[in-house]
PDB file of C-alpha atoms in Angstrom:
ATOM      1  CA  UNK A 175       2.770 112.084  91.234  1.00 90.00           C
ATOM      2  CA  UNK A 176       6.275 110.860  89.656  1.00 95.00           C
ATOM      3  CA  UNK A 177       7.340 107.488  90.052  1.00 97.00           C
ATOM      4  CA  UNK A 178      10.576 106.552  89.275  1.00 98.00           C
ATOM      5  CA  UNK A 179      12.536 103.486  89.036  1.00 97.00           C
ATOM      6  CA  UNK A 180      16.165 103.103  89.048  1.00 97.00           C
ATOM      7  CA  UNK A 181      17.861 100.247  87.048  1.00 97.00           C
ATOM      8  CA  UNK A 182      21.566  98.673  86.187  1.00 98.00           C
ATOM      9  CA  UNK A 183      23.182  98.323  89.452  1.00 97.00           C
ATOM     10  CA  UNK A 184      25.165  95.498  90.469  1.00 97.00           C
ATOM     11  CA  UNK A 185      28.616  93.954  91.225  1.00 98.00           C
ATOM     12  CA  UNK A 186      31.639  95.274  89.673  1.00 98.00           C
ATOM     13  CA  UNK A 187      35.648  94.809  90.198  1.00 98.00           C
ATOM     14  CA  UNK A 188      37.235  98.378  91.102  1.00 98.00           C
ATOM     15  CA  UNK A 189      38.070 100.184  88.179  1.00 98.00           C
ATOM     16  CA  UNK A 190      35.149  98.741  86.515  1.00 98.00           C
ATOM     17  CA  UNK A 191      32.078 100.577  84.894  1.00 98.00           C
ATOM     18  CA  UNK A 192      28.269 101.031  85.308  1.00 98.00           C
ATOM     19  CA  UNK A 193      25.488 102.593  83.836  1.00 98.00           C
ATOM     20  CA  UNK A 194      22.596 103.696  85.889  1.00 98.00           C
ATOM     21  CA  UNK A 195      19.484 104.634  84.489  1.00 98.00           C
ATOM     22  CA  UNK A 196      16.360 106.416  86.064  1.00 98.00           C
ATOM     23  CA  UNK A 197      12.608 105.972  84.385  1.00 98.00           C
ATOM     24  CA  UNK A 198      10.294 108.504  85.489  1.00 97.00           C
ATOM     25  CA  UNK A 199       6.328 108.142  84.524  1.00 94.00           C
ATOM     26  CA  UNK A 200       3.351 109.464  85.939  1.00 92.00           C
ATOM     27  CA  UNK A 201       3.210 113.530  85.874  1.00 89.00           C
ATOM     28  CA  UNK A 202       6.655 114.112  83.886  1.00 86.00           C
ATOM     29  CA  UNK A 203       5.382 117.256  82.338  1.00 88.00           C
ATOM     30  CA  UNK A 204       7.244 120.136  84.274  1.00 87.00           C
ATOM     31  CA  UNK A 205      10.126 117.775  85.554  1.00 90.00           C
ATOM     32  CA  UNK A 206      13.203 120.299  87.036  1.00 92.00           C
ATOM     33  CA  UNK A 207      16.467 119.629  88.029  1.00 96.00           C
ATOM     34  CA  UNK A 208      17.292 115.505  88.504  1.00 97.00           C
ATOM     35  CA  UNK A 209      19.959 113.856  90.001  1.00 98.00           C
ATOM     36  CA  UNK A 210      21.673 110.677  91.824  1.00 98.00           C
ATOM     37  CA  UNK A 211      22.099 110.441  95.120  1.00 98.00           C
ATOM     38  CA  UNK A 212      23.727 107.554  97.364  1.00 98.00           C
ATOM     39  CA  UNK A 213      23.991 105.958 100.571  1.00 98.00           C
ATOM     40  CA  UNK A 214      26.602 103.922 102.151  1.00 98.00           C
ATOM     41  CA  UNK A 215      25.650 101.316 105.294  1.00 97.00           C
ATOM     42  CA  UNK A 216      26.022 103.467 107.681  1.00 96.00           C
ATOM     43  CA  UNK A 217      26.255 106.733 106.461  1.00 97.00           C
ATOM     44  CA  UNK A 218      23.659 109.491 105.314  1.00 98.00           C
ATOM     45  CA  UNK A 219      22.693 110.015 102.217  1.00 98.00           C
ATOM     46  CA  UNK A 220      24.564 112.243 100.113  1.00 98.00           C
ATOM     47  CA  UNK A 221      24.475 114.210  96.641  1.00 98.00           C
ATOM     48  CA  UNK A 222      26.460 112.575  93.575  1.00 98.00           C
ATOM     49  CA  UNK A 223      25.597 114.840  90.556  1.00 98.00           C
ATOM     50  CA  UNK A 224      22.352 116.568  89.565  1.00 98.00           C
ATOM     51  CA  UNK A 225      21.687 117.947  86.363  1.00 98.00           C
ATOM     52  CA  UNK A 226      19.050 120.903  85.385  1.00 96.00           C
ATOM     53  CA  UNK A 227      15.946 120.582  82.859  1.00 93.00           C
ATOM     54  CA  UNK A 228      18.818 122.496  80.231  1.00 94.00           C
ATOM     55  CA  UNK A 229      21.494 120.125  80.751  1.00 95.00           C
ATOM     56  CA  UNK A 230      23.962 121.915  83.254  1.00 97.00           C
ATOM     57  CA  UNK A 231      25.727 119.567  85.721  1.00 98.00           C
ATOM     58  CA  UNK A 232      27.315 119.491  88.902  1.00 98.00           C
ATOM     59  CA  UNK A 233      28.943 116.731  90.751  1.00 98.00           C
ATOM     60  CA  UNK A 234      30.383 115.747  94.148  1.00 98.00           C
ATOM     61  CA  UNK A 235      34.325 116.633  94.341  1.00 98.00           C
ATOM     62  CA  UNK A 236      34.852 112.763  94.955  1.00 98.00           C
ATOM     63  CA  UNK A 237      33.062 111.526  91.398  1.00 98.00           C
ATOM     64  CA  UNK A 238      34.379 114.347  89.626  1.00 98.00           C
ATOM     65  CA  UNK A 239      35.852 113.038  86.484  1.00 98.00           C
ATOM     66  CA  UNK A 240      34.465 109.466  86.716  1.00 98.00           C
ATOM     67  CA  UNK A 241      31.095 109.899  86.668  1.00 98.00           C
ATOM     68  CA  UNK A 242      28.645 111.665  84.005  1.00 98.00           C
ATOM     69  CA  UNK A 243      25.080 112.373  84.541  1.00 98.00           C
ATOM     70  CA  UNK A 244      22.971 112.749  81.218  1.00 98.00           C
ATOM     71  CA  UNK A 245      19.288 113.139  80.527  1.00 97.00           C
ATOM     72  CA  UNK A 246      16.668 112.685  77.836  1.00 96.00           C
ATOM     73  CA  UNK A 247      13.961 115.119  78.483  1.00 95.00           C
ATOM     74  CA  UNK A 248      12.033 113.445  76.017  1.00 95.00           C
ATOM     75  CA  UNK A 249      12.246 110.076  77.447  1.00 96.00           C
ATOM     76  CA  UNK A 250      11.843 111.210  80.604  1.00 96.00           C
ATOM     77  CA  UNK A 251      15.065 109.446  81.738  1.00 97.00           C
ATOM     78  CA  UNK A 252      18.014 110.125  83.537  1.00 98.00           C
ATOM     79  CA  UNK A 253      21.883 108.247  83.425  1.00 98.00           C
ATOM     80  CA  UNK A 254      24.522 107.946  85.233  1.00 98.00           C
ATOM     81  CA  UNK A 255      27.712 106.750  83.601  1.00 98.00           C
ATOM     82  CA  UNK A 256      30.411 105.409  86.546  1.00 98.00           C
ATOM     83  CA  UNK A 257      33.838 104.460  85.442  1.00 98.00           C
ATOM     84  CA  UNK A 258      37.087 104.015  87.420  1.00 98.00           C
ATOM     85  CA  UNK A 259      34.976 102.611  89.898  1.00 98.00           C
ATOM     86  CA  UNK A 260      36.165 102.859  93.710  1.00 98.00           C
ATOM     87  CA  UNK A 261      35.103 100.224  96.476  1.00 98.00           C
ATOM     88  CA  UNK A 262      34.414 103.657  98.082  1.00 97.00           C
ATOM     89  CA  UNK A 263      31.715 104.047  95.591  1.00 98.00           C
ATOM     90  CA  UNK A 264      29.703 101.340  97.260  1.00 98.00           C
ATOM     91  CA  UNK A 265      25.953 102.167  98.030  1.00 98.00           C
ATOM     92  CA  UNK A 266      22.496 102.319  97.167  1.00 98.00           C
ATOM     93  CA  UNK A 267      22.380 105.040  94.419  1.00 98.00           C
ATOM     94  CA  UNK A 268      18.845 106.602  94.563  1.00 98.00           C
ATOM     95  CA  UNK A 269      17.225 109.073  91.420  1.00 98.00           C
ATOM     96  CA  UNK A 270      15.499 112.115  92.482  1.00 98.00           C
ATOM     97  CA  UNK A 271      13.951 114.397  90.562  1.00 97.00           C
ATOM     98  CA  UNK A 272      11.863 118.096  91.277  1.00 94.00           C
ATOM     99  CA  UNK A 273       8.741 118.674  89.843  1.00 92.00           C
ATOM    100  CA  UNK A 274       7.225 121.983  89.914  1.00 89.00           C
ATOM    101  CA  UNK A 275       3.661 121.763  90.348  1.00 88.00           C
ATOM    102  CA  UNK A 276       0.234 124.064  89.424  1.00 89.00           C
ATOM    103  CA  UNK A 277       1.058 125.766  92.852  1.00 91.00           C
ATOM    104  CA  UNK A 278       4.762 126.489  91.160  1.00 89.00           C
ATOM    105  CA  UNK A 279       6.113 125.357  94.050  1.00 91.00           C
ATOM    106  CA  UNK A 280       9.192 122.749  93.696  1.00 90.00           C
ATOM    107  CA  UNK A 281       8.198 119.026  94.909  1.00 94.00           C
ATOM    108  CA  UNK A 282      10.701 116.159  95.413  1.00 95.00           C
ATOM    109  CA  UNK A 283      10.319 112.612  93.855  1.00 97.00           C
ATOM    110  CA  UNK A 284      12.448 109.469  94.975  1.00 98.00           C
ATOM    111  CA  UNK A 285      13.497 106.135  93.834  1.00 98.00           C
ATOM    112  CA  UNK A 286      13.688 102.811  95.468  1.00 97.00           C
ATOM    113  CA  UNK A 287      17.339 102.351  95.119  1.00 97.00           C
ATOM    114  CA  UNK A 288      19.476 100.761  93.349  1.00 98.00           C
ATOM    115  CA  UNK A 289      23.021  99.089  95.014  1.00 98.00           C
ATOM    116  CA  UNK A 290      26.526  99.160  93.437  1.00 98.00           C
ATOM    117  CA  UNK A 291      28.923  97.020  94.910  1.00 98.00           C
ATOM    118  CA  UNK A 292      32.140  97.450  94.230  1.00 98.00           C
ATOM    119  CA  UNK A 293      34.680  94.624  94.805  1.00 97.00           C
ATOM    120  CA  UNK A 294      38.987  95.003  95.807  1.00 92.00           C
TER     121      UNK A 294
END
């Protein structure tokens, strides 16, 4: 099992900036790709970036340039730097992470959320 918790959310004026990070513990060892994922009231859940165990990223066309996602493999911990902040950027930001286990097959770990609010 991973467990990880999600930390440095909070209120911010729009074109402010935040820094999410993501602790994992538990079963680290063979952690795949990561990445941040959020929720709006009302909407589903959907991808912001993910990054692989070697570093490559991809992001959603509507964070592109504005957000970075970083990890330290040897921390176990994932980032998420968020500048020119948007009200539309308002949600609960959730880390995920794969795992591949003994079976090699690829399981999925979540957080409990973290919320950005992001103010006019």
């Amino acid at each position: 099992q991973v467990q990880l918790v999600e930390s440095g959310g909070g209120l911010v004026q729009a074109g402010g900036s935040l820094r999410l990070s993501c602790a994992a513990s538990g079963s680290t060892s063979r952690l795949d790709t990561m990445g941040w994922y959020r929720q709006a009231a009302g909407k589903q859940r959907e991808l912001v970036a993910r990054i692989t165990s070697g570093g490559s990223a991809n992001y959603a066309d509507s964070v592109k340039g504005r957000f970075t996602i970083s990890r330290d493999n040897v921390k176990n911990m994932l980032y998420l730097q968020m500048d020119s902040l948007k009200p539309e950027d308002t949600a609960v930001y959730y880390c995920n992470t794969e795992r591949r286990g003994r079976d090699l097959r690829l399981y999925d770990y979540w957080g409990q959320g973290t919320q950005v609010t992001v103010s006019f």
